Amino acid sequence: MRRLDNIDIRLLRVFVALADARGFAEAQIALNLSQPTLSTHLAELEKRLGGQLCHRGRQQFRLTELGQATYDATLKLFRDLDDFTQRVASATGGLSGRLRIGISDGTFTSEELGVQRAIRAFLQPGMDVFIDLSLGTPAELERQIADGERDIVIGPFSQKAPGVIYRSFASEPHLLYCGAGHPLFSKVDTAIGRKDIEDARFSVRSYRHFDDLYLVGHPRAGASVVHMEAQLMLILSGHFIGFLPCHFAERHVAEGRLRAIKPKSFGFSSVHKIAHRKVDASRVLVTAFLETARSARTTG
């Protein structure tokens, strides 16, 4: 293998994009490069490293052992480069680099949880910061922060990821809802009994499956979803009841498409945490955004 300091960083970025996309089709879109160009770049990187990085075919794209080792090492290299850029920028009084943020889906309608206000306060004119924002389930986000794929994540976490620091961020009230056309939609709360709830099809979020059932005392789930938007779709269909964040349901309630079922009996608050890895505790870009996010939430 040739000296690694002769490898073009652009080839490594192409390789990471290919690995993340698990093939050429999606990577072409992400990089805006043709498949022949991607193939040429990959072949050149393999030549410089001295081995095959992946198995590719029409139905398969899989990293080799060398490919996986290269992928992991490249991610660390990119983090180190970002850290270098941030430290140099900080020494000159500015902030620079890439900040990878992850947040639970369905939070944009919350002034407290949505990161749009924090980003608005964080980014200043002339600041050379690239924001990489992604959505995910709490379990996905905890895995990503533990693996170093995200710098900061916000969500209702189990707080089990090793090497991660969690801080309280905001609470998110939930209520049990049904949609227009559901048998319970036109019933007053006092007329809704235990059997009415048990007979209703109940949609749960897969990562809260048993918690949702226990809160209502429902015997079984009739549907399972991963994302909040999917939960809303099922409830709006008029065939399911299920929990939604109040801020997420508010507009649909006002428009007469949703109603809360016995809010005094069926409700809970989900506590969201903001988390980062312990090894990133001194990274200027991370600490700066953490401070801005907490300040934006409390002063907004």
PDB file of C-alpha atoms in Angstrom:
ATOM      1  CA  MET A   1       0.000   0.000   0.000  1.00  0.00           C
ATOM      2  CA  ARG A   2       1.234   3.474  -0.825  1.00  0.00           C
ATOM      3  CA  ARG A   3       1.676   6.163   1.801  1.00  0.00           C
ATOM      4  CA  LEU A   4      -1.679   7.343   3.074  1.00  0.00           C
ATOM      5  CA  ASP A   5      -0.654  10.972   2.976  1.00  0.00           C
ATOM      6  CA  ASN A   6      -0.743  10.756  -0.829  1.00  0.00           C
ATOM      7  CA  ILE A   7      -4.421   9.777  -0.922  1.00  0.00           C
ATOM      8  CA  ASP A   8      -6.705  12.466  -2.268  1.00  0.00           C
ATOM      9  CA  ILE A   9      -9.293  13.371   0.389  1.00  0.00           C
ATOM     10  CA  ARG A  10     -11.880  13.698  -2.370  1.00  0.00           C
ATOM     11  CA  LEU A  11     -11.534   9.993  -3.178  1.00  0.00           C
ATOM     12  CA  LEU A  12     -12.191   9.118   0.428  1.00  0.00           C
ATOM     13  CA  ARG A  13     -15.278  11.339   0.489  1.00  0.00           C
ATOM     14  CA  VAL A  14     -16.586   9.582  -2.618  1.00  0.00           C
ATOM     15  CA  PHE A  15     -15.953   6.208  -0.995  1.00  0.00           C
ATOM     16  CA  VAL A  16     -17.797   7.196   2.203  1.00  0.00           C
ATOM     17  CA  ALA A  17     -20.739   8.454   0.150  1.00  0.00           C
ATOM     18  CA  LEU A  18     -20.850   5.140  -1.724  1.00  0.00           C
ATOM     19  CA  ALA A  19     -20.724   3.150   1.511  1.00  0.00           C
ATOM     20  CA  ASP A  20     -23.434   5.280   3.165  1.00  0.00           C
ATOM     21  CA  ALA A  21     -25.664   4.981   0.091  1.00  0.00           C
ATOM     22  CA  ARG A  22     -24.923   1.227  -0.187  1.00  0.00           C
ATOM     23  CA  GLY A  23     -24.429   1.513  -3.903  1.00  0.00           C
ATOM     24  CA  PHE A  24     -23.919   3.722  -6.916  1.00  0.00           C
ATOM     25  CA  ALA A  25     -27.508   4.752  -7.642  1.00  0.00           C
ATOM     26  CA  GLU A  26     -28.100   6.837  -4.496  1.00  0.00           C
ATOM     27  CA  ALA A  27     -24.492   8.048  -4.385  1.00  0.00           C
ATOM     28  CA  GLN A  28     -24.851   9.448  -7.923  1.00  0.00           C
ATOM     29  CA  ILE A  29     -27.648  11.689  -6.697  1.00  0.00           C
ATOM     30  CA  ALA A  30     -25.867  12.713  -3.492  1.00  0.00           C
ATOM     31  CA  LEU A  31     -22.592  13.560  -5.243  1.00  0.00           C
ATOM     32  CA  ASN A  32     -24.030  14.661  -8.604  1.00  0.00           C
ATOM     33  CA  LEU A  33     -21.538  12.416 -10.399  1.00  0.00           C
ATOM     34  CA  SER A  34     -22.090   9.819 -13.102  1.00  0.00           C
ATOM     35  CA  GLN A  35     -21.619   6.121 -12.375  1.00  0.00           C
ATOM     36  CA  PRO A  36     -18.547   5.847 -14.642  1.00  0.00           C
ATOM     37  CA  THR A  37     -16.943   8.740 -12.735  1.00  0.00           C
ATOM     38  CA  LEU A  38     -17.747   7.127  -9.387  1.00  0.00           C
ATOM     39  CA  SER A  39     -16.321   3.825 -10.605  1.00  0.00           C
ATOM     40  CA  THR A  40     -13.127   5.559 -11.742  1.00  0.00           C
ATOM     41  CA  HIS A  41     -12.702   7.288  -8.375  1.00  0.00           C
ATOM     42  CA  LEU A  42     -13.308   4.039  -6.483  1.00  0.00           C
ATOM     43  CA  ALA A  43     -10.867   2.123  -8.670  1.00  0.00           C
ATOM     44  CA  GLU A  44      -8.213   4.809  -8.133  1.00  0.00           C
ATOM     45  CA  LEU A  45      -8.675   4.665  -4.356  1.00  0.00           C
ATOM     46  CA  GLU A  46      -8.435   0.865  -4.392  1.00  0.00           C
ATOM     47  CA  LYS A  47      -5.252   1.114  -6.447  1.00  0.00           C
ATOM     48  CA  ARG A  48      -3.702   3.503  -3.935  1.00  0.00           C
ATOM     49  CA  LEU A  49      -4.746   1.401  -0.944  1.00  0.00           C
ATOM     50  CA  GLY A  50      -3.721  -1.845  -2.586  1.00  0.00           C
ATOM     51  CA  GLY A  51      -6.912  -3.862  -2.260  1.00  0.00           C
ATOM     52  CA  GLN A  52     -10.613  -4.205  -3.063  1.00  0.00           C
ATOM     53  CA  LEU A  53     -12.894  -2.060  -0.915  1.00  0.00           C
ATOM     54  CA  CYS A  54     -16.278  -3.486  -1.836  1.00  0.00           C
ATOM     55  CA  HIS A  55     -18.168  -6.144  -3.708  1.00  0.00           C
ATOM     56  CA  ARG A  56     -20.441  -4.459  -6.231  1.00  0.00           C
ATOM     57  CA  GLY A  57     -23.004  -5.748  -8.630  1.00  0.00           C
ATOM     58  CA  ARG A  58     -26.534  -5.111  -9.798  1.00  0.00           C
ATOM     59  CA  GLN A  59     -28.089  -6.610  -6.683  1.00  0.00           C
ATOM     60  CA  GLN A  60     -25.266  -6.220  -4.180  1.00  0.00           C
ATOM     61  CA  PHE A  61     -22.940  -3.635  -2.676  1.00  0.00           C
ATOM     62  CA  ARG A  62     -20.995  -4.865   0.331  1.00  0.00           C
ATOM     63  CA  LEU A  63     -17.802  -3.649   1.967  1.00  0.00           C
ATOM     64  CA  THR A  64     -14.854  -5.981   2.162  1.00  0.00           C
ATOM     65  CA  GLU A  65     -12.825  -6.289   5.359  1.00  0.00           C
ATOM     66  CA  LEU A  66     -10.414  -3.695   3.975  1.00  0.00           C
ATOM     67  CA  GLY A  67     -13.388  -1.551   2.945  1.00  0.00           C
ATOM     68  CA  GLN A  68     -14.911  -1.576   6.423  1.00  0.00           C
ATOM     69  CA  ALA A  69     -11.557  -0.751   8.033  1.00  0.00           C
ATOM     70  CA  THR A  70     -11.057   2.071   5.518  1.00  0.00           C
ATOM     71  CA  TYR A  71     -14.578   3.374   6.124  1.00  0.00           C
ATOM     72  CA  ASP A  72     -14.129   3.457   9.914  1.00  0.00           C
ATOM     73  CA  ALA A  73     -10.690   5.059   9.661  1.00  0.00           C
ATOM     74  CA  THR A  74     -11.964   7.636   7.159  1.00  0.00           C
ATOM     75  CA  LEU A  75     -14.789   8.716   9.438  1.00  0.00           C
ATOM     76  CA  LYS A  76     -12.263   9.242  12.227  1.00  0.00           C
ATOM     77  CA  LEU A  77     -10.012  11.156   9.834  1.00  0.00           C
ATOM     78  CA  PHE A  78     -12.876  13.451   8.839  1.00  0.00           C
ATOM     79  CA  ARG A  79     -13.741  14.086  12.486  1.00  0.00           C
ATOM     80  CA  ASP A  80     -10.122  14.927  13.206  1.00  0.00           C
ATOM     81  CA  LEU A  81      -9.996  17.284  10.206  1.00  0.00           C
ATOM     82  CA  ASP A  82     -13.168  19.008  11.398  1.00  0.00           C
ATOM     83  CA  ASP A  83     -11.700  19.316  14.880  1.00  0.00           C
ATOM     84  CA  PHE A  84      -8.490  20.790  13.426  1.00  0.00           C
ATOM     85  CA  THR A  85     -10.500  23.334  11.444  1.00  0.00           C
ATOM     86  CA  GLN A  86     -12.563  24.268  14.496  1.00  0.00           C
ATOM     87  CA  ARG A  87      -9.512  24.729  16.718  1.00  0.00           C
ATOM     88  CA  VAL A  88      -7.742  26.935  14.185  1.00  0.00           C
ATOM     89  CA  ALA A  89     -10.913  28.970  13.607  1.00  0.00           C
ATOM     90  CA  SER A  90     -11.413  29.347  17.347  1.00  0.00           C
ATOM     91  CA  ALA A  91      -7.854  30.661  17.733  1.00  0.00           C
ATOM     92  CA  THR A  92      -8.702  33.426  15.268  1.00  0.00           C
ATOM     93  CA  GLY A  93     -11.972  34.251  17.032  1.00  0.00           C
ATOM     94  CA  GLY A  94     -14.362  32.413  14.720  1.00  0.00           C
ATOM     95  CA  LEU A  95     -16.202  29.117  14.317  1.00  0.00           C
ATOM     96  CA  SER A  96     -15.746  26.804  11.361  1.00  0.00           C
ATOM     97  CA  GLY A  97     -16.309  23.197  10.359  1.00  0.00           C
ATOM     98  CA  ARG A  98     -19.081  20.625  10.036  1.00  0.00           C
ATOM     99  CA  LEU A  99     -21.682  20.134  12.765  1.00  0.00           C
ATOM    100  CA  ARG A 100     -23.744  16.930  12.558  1.00  0.00           C
ATOM    101  CA  ILE A 101     -27.021  17.207  14.442  1.00  0.00           C
ATOM    102  CA  GLY A 102     -29.647  14.500  14.893  1.00  0.00           C
ATOM    103  CA  ILE A 103     -33.161  15.039  16.222  1.00  0.00           C
ATOM    104  CA  SER A 104     -36.348  13.005  16.609  1.00  0.00           C
ATOM    105  CA  ASP A 105     -38.835  13.344  13.780  1.00  0.00           C
ATOM    106  CA  GLY A 106     -42.084  15.212  14.346  1.00  0.00           C
ATOM    107  CA  THR A 107     -40.505  17.920  16.522  1.00  0.00           C
ATOM    108  CA  PHE A 108     -40.444  20.813  14.056  1.00  0.00           C
ATOM    109  CA  THR A 109     -43.880  22.018  15.223  1.00  0.00           C
ATOM    110  CA  SER A 110     -42.555  22.515  18.763  1.00  0.00           C
ATOM    111  CA  GLU A 111     -40.963  25.845  19.574  1.00  0.00           C
ATOM    112  CA  GLU A 112     -39.051  24.194  22.414  1.00  0.00           C
ATOM    113  CA  LEU A 113     -37.894  21.026  20.648  1.00  0.00           C
ATOM    114  CA  GLY A 114     -37.449  22.176  17.055  1.00  0.00           C
ATOM    115  CA  VAL A 115     -33.835  23.108  16.347  1.00  0.00           C
ATOM    116  CA  GLN A 116     -34.736  25.821  13.841  1.00  0.00           C
ATOM    117  CA  ARG A 117     -34.662  28.498  16.542  1.00  0.00           C
ATOM    118  CA  ALA A 118     -31.296  27.283  17.874  1.00  0.00           C
ATOM    119  CA  ILE A 119     -29.798  27.216  14.371  1.00  0.00           C
ATOM    120  CA  ARG A 120     -31.152  30.706  13.713  1.00  0.00           C
ATOM    121  CA  ALA A 121     -29.405  31.995  16.824  1.00  0.00           C
ATOM    122  CA  PHE A 122     -26.241  29.958  16.251  1.00  0.00           C
ATOM    123  CA  LEU A 123     -25.330  30.822  12.673  1.00  0.00           C
ATOM    124  CA  GLN A 124     -23.931  34.298  12.263  1.00  0.00           C
ATOM    125  CA  PRO A 125     -22.979  36.191   9.067  1.00  0.00           C
ATOM    126  CA  GLY A 126     -19.591  35.091   7.801  1.00  0.00           C
ATOM    127  CA  MET A 127     -19.524  31.940   9.956  1.00  0.00           C
ATOM    128  CA  ASP A 128     -18.066  29.047   7.941  1.00  0.00           C
ATOM    129  CA  VAL A 129     -20.090  26.208   9.503  1.00  0.00           C
ATOM    130  CA  PHE A 130     -21.690  23.382   7.519  1.00  0.00           C
ATOM    131  CA  ILE A 131     -24.860  22.030   9.183  1.00  0.00           C
ATOM    132  CA  ASP A 132     -25.615  18.337   8.619  1.00  0.00           C
ATOM    133  CA  LEU A 133     -29.107  17.757  10.060  1.00  0.00           C
ATOM    134  CA  SER A 134     -30.854  14.373  10.113  1.00  0.00           C
ATOM    135  CA  LEU A 135     -33.986  12.873  11.652  1.00  0.00           C
ATOM    136  CA  GLY A 136     -34.280   9.511  13.354  1.00  0.00           C
ATOM    137  CA  THR A 137     -35.907   7.417  16.029  1.00  0.00           C
ATOM    138  CA  PRO A 138     -34.489   7.699  19.568  1.00  0.00           C
ATOM    139  CA  ALA A 139     -32.746   4.318  19.212  1.00  0.00           C
ATOM    140  CA  GLU A 140     -31.182   5.312  15.881  1.00  0.00           C
ATOM    141  CA  LEU A 141     -29.948   8.623  17.279  1.00  0.00           C
ATOM    142  CA  GLU A 142     -28.426   7.012  20.376  1.00  0.00           C
ATOM    143  CA  ARG A 143     -26.576   4.520  18.199  1.00  0.00           C
ATOM    144  CA  GLN A 144     -25.342   7.308  15.924  1.00  0.00           C
ATOM    145  CA  ILE A 145     -24.026   9.440  18.781  1.00  0.00           C
ATOM    146  CA  ALA A 146     -22.307   6.442  20.384  1.00  0.00           C
ATOM    147  CA  ASP A 147     -20.704   5.488  17.061  1.00  0.00           C
ATOM    148  CA  GLY A 148     -19.566   9.049  16.364  1.00  0.00           C
ATOM    149  CA  GLU A 149     -21.851   9.492  13.346  1.00  0.00           C
ATOM    150  CA  ARG A 150     -23.531  12.536  14.962  1.00  0.00           C
ATOM    151  CA  ASP A 151     -22.007  15.304  17.092  1.00  0.00           C
ATOM    152  CA  ILE A 152     -25.193  16.305  18.932  1.00  0.00           C
ATOM    153  CA  VAL A 153     -28.552  14.516  19.183  1.00  0.00           C
ATOM    154  CA  ILE A 154     -31.854  15.526  20.762  1.00  0.00           C
ATOM    155  CA  GLY A 155     -34.621  13.100  21.680  1.00  0.00           C
ATOM    156  CA  PRO A 156     -36.402  11.031  24.358  1.00  0.00           C
ATOM    157  CA  PHE A 157     -33.473   8.724  24.993  1.00  0.00           C
ATOM    158  CA  SER A 158     -33.056   5.694  27.221  1.00  0.00           C
ATOM    159  CA  GLN A 159     -29.668   7.128  28.274  1.00  0.00           C
ATOM    160  CA  LYS A 160     -27.882   3.840  27.742  1.00  0.00           C
ATOM    161  CA  ALA A 161     -25.297   4.734  25.102  1.00  0.00           C
ATOM    162  CA  PRO A 162     -21.769   4.325  26.538  1.00  0.00           C
ATOM    163  CA  GLY A 163     -19.462   7.321  26.594  1.00  0.00           C
ATOM    164  CA  VAL A 164     -22.320   9.794  26.062  1.00  0.00           C
ATOM    165  CA  ILE A 165     -23.273  12.806  28.194  1.00  0.00           C
ATOM    166  CA  TYR A 166     -27.028  13.495  28.494  1.00  0.00           C
ATOM    167  CA  ARG A 167     -28.590  16.754  29.675  1.00  0.00           C
ATOM    168  CA  SER A 168     -32.248  17.628  30.131  1.00  0.00           C
ATOM    169  CA  PHE A 169     -33.560  19.708  27.255  1.00  0.00           C
ATOM    170  CA  ALA A 170     -37.375  19.912  27.153  1.00  0.00           C
ATOM    171  CA  SER A 171     -40.540  17.978  27.907  1.00  0.00           C
ATOM    172  CA  GLU A 172     -43.100  17.015  25.276  1.00  0.00           C
ATOM    173  CA  PRO A 173     -46.725  16.472  26.420  1.00  0.00           C
ATOM    174  CA  HIS A 174     -48.640  13.686  24.623  1.00  0.00           C
ATOM    175  CA  LEU A 175     -52.345  12.857  24.490  1.00  0.00           C
ATOM    176  CA  LEU A 176     -54.393  10.006  23.080  1.00  0.00           C
ATOM    177  CA  TYR A 177     -56.117  10.961  19.807  1.00  0.00           C
ATOM    178  CA  CYS A 178     -58.612   9.689  17.258  1.00  0.00           C
ATOM    179  CA  GLY A 179     -59.471  11.073  13.839  1.00  0.00           C
ATOM    180  CA  ALA A 180     -62.683  12.279  12.244  1.00  0.00           C
ATOM    181  CA  GLY A 181     -64.806   9.305  11.251  1.00  0.00           C
ATOM    182  CA  HIS A 182     -63.638   7.156  14.154  1.00  0.00           C
ATOM    183  CA  PRO A 183     -66.485   5.777  16.339  1.00  0.00           C
ATOM    184  CA  LEU A 184     -65.080   7.679  19.351  1.00  0.00           C
ATOM    185  CA  PHE A 185     -64.711  11.011  17.562  1.00  0.00           C
ATOM    186  CA  SER A 186     -68.257  12.222  18.250  1.00  0.00           C
ATOM    187  CA  LYS A 187     -68.574  10.689  21.720  1.00  0.00           C
ATOM    188  CA  VAL A 188     -68.191  12.899  24.772  1.00  0.00           C
ATOM    189  CA  ASP A 189     -65.487  11.761  27.183  1.00  0.00           C
ATOM    190  CA  THR A 190     -67.964  10.768  29.881  1.00  0.00           C
ATOM    191  CA  ALA A 191     -69.601   8.325  27.447  1.00  0.00           C
ATOM    192  CA  ILE A 192     -66.317   6.605  26.561  1.00  0.00           C
ATOM    193  CA  GLY A 193     -65.774   3.517  28.686  1.00  0.00           C
ATOM    194  CA  ARG A 194     -63.017   0.967  29.110  1.00  0.00           C
ATOM    195  CA  LYS A 195     -64.552  -1.382  26.545  1.00  0.00           C
ATOM    196  CA  ASP A 196     -64.670   1.416  23.929  1.00  0.00           C
ATOM    197  CA  ILE A 197     -60.925   1.914  24.340  1.00  0.00           C
ATOM    198  CA  GLU A 198     -60.125  -1.803  24.310  1.00  0.00           C
ATOM    199  CA  ASP A 199     -62.228  -2.394  21.177  1.00  0.00           C
ATOM    200  CA  ALA A 200     -60.508   0.400  19.235  1.00  0.00           C
ATOM    201  CA  ARG A 201     -57.598  -0.407  16.929  1.00  0.00           C
ATOM    202  CA  PHE A 202     -54.519   0.970  18.660  1.00  0.00           C
ATOM    203  CA  SER A 203     -51.439   2.217  16.803  1.00  0.00           C
ATOM    204  CA  VAL A 204     -48.146   2.228  18.692  1.00  0.00           C
ATOM    205  CA  ARG A 205     -44.714   3.567  17.897  1.00  0.00           C
ATOM    206  CA  SER A 206     -42.428   0.552  17.687  1.00  0.00           C
ATOM    207  CA  TYR A 207     -39.818   2.017  20.039  1.00  0.00           C
ATOM    208  CA  ARG A 208     -42.557   2.690  22.657  1.00  0.00           C
ATOM    209  CA  HIS A 209     -44.647  -0.399  21.939  1.00  0.00           C
ATOM    210  CA  PHE A 210     -45.368  -1.706  25.447  1.00  0.00           C
ATOM    211  CA  ASP A 211     -45.210   1.714  27.115  1.00  0.00           C
ATOM    212  CA  ASP A 212     -48.065   2.984  24.941  1.00  0.00           C
ATOM    213  CA  LEU A 213     -50.122  -0.128  25.633  1.00  0.00           C
ATOM    214  CA  TYR A 214     -49.564   0.045  29.397  1.00  0.00           C
ATOM    215  CA  LEU A 215     -50.515   3.725  29.571  1.00  0.00           C
ATOM    216  CA  VAL A 216     -53.931   2.977  28.114  1.00  0.00           C
ATOM    217  CA  GLY A 217     -54.349  -0.536  29.446  1.00  0.00           C
ATOM    218  CA  HIS A 218     -54.974  -1.770  25.932  1.00  0.00           C
ATOM    219  CA  PRO A 219     -54.642  -5.530  25.347  1.00  0.00           C
ATOM    220  CA  ARG A 220     -52.884  -5.420  21.970  1.00  0.00           C
ATOM    221  CA  ALA A 221     -51.580  -3.234  19.172  1.00  0.00           C
ATOM    222  CA  GLY A 222     -53.411  -3.028  15.861  1.00  0.00           C
ATOM    223  CA  ALA A 223     -50.625  -1.223  14.024  1.00  0.00           C
ATOM    224  CA  SER A 224     -47.004  -0.237  14.510  1.00  0.00           C
ATOM    225  CA  VAL A 225     -45.093   2.744  13.111  1.00  0.00           C
ATOM    226  CA  VAL A 226     -41.583   4.121  13.360  1.00  0.00           C
ATOM    227  CA  HIS A 227     -42.067   7.791  12.527  1.00  0.00           C
ATOM    228  CA  MET A 228     -44.468  10.346  13.961  1.00  0.00           C
ATOM    229  CA  GLU A 229     -45.821  11.282  10.533  1.00  0.00           C
ATOM    230  CA  ALA A 230     -46.865   7.663   9.995  1.00  0.00           C
ATOM    231  CA  GLN A 231     -48.628   7.650  13.370  1.00  0.00           C
ATOM    232  CA  LEU A 232     -50.533  10.782  12.366  1.00  0.00           C
ATOM    233  CA  MET A 233     -51.545   9.228   9.025  1.00  0.00           C
ATOM    234  CA  LEU A 234     -53.030   6.157  10.711  1.00  0.00           C
ATOM    235  CA  ILE A 235     -54.962   8.191  13.258  1.00  0.00           C
ATOM    236  CA  LEU A 236     -56.253  10.584  10.579  1.00  0.00           C
ATOM    237  CA  SER A 237     -57.531   7.553   8.640  1.00  0.00           C
ATOM    238  CA  GLY A 238     -60.291   7.266  11.233  1.00  0.00           C
ATOM    239  CA  HIS A 239     -59.482   3.633  12.008  1.00  0.00           C
ATOM    240  CA  PHE A 240     -56.954   3.962  14.839  1.00  0.00           C
ATOM    241  CA  ILE A 241     -56.383   5.659  18.159  1.00  0.00           C
ATOM    242  CA  GLY A 242     -52.867   6.458  19.334  1.00  0.00           C
ATOM    243  CA  PHE A 243     -50.578   8.870  21.140  1.00  0.00           C
ATOM    244  CA  LEU A 244     -49.261  12.043  19.503  1.00  0.00           C
ATOM    245  CA  PRO A 245     -47.310  15.028  20.848  1.00  0.00           C
ATOM    246  CA  CYS A 246     -49.764  17.857  21.558  1.00  0.00           C
ATOM    247  CA  HIS A 247     -47.812  20.356  19.451  1.00  0.00           C
ATOM    248  CA  PHE A 248     -47.839  17.928  16.532  1.00  0.00           C
ATOM    249  CA  ALA A 249     -51.607  17.366  16.732  1.00  0.00           C
ATOM    250  CA  GLU A 250     -52.614  20.944  17.547  1.00  0.00           C
ATOM    251  CA  ARG A 251     -53.258  22.188  14.008  1.00  0.00           C
ATOM    252  CA  HIS A 252     -55.310  19.129  13.085  1.00  0.00           C
ATOM    253  CA  VAL A 253     -57.386  19.505  16.243  1.00  0.00           C
ATOM    254  CA  ALA A 254     -58.097  23.137  15.388  1.00  0.00           C
ATOM    255  CA  GLU A 255     -59.164  22.098  11.878  1.00  0.00           C
ATOM    256  CA  GLY A 256     -61.551  19.458  13.229  1.00  0.00           C
ATOM    257  CA  ARG A 257     -59.647  16.400  11.988  1.00  0.00           C
ATOM    258  CA  LEU A 258     -58.410  15.148  15.363  1.00  0.00           C
ATOM    259  CA  ARG A 259     -59.649  15.123  18.926  1.00  0.00           C
ATOM    260  CA  ALA A 260     -58.041  14.141  22.207  1.00  0.00           C
ATOM    261  CA  ILE A 261     -59.671  11.227  24.040  1.00  0.00           C
ATOM    262  CA  LYS A 262     -60.165  11.727  27.792  1.00  0.00           C
ATOM    263  CA  PRO A 263     -57.107  13.995  28.179  1.00  0.00           C
ATOM    264  CA  LYS A 264     -57.317  13.932  31.980  1.00  0.00           C
ATOM    265  CA  SER A 265     -56.942  10.152  31.962  1.00  0.00           C
ATOM    266  CA  PHE A 266     -54.662   9.437  29.000  1.00  0.00           C
ATOM    267  CA  GLY A 267     -51.607  11.633  28.773  1.00  0.00           C
ATOM    268  CA  PHE A 268     -47.904  11.735  29.562  1.00  0.00           C
ATOM    269  CA  SER A 269     -44.847  13.909  29.023  1.00  0.00           C
ATOM    270  CA  SER A 270     -41.829  12.629  27.140  1.00  0.00           C
ATOM    271  CA  VAL A 271     -38.567  14.083  28.465  1.00  0.00           C
ATOM    272  CA  HIS A 272     -36.122  14.974  25.707  1.00  0.00           C
ATOM    273  CA  LYS A 273     -32.375  15.066  26.292  1.00  0.00           C
ATOM    274  CA  ILE A 274     -29.602  16.766  24.369  1.00  0.00           C
ATOM    275  CA  ALA A 275     -26.568  14.500  24.151  1.00  0.00           C
ATOM    276  CA  HIS A 276     -22.981  14.435  22.927  1.00  0.00           C
ATOM    277  CA  ARG A 277     -19.999  12.153  23.337  1.00  0.00           C
ATOM    278  CA  LYS A 278     -17.674  12.669  26.295  1.00  0.00           C
ATOM    279  CA  VAL A 279     -14.683  12.870  23.959  1.00  0.00           C
ATOM    280  CA  ASP A 280     -16.333  15.851  22.238  1.00  0.00           C
ATOM    281  CA  ALA A 281     -16.860  17.799  25.451  1.00  0.00           C
ATOM    282  CA  SER A 282     -14.027  20.187  24.589  1.00  0.00           C
ATOM    283  CA  ARG A 283     -14.839  20.609  20.885  1.00  0.00           C
ATOM    284  CA  VAL A 284     -15.493  24.286  20.332  1.00  0.00           C
ATOM    285  CA  LEU A 285     -18.231  23.834  17.739  1.00  0.00           C
ATOM    286  CA  VAL A 286     -20.101  21.320  19.903  1.00  0.00           C
ATOM    287  CA  THR A 287     -19.941  23.366  23.100  1.00  0.00           C
ATOM    288  CA  ALA A 288     -20.928  26.542  21.249  1.00  0.00           C
ATOM    289  CA  PHE A 289     -24.044  24.939  19.785  1.00  0.00           C
ATOM    290  CA  LEU A 290     -25.007  23.304  23.104  1.00  0.00           C
ATOM    291  CA  GLU A 291     -24.875  26.679  24.811  1.00  0.00           C
ATOM    292  CA  THR A 292     -26.875  28.346  22.043  1.00  0.00           C
ATOM    293  CA  ALA A 293     -29.510  25.588  21.977  1.00  0.00           C
ATOM    294  CA  ARG A 294     -30.120  25.767  25.713  1.00  0.00           C
ATOM    295  CA  SER A 295     -30.187  29.559  25.640  1.00  0.00           C
ATOM    296  CA  ALA A 296     -32.560  29.672  22.661  1.00  0.00           C
ATOM    297  CA  ARG A 297     -34.981  27.325  24.409  1.00  0.00           C
ATOM    298  CA  THR A 298     -35.049  29.244  27.681  1.00  0.00           C
ATOM    299  CA  THR A 299     -35.181  32.744  26.190  1.00  0.00           C
ATOM    300  CA  GLY A 300     -37.481  32.023  23.250  1.00  0.00           C
TER     301      GLY A 300
END
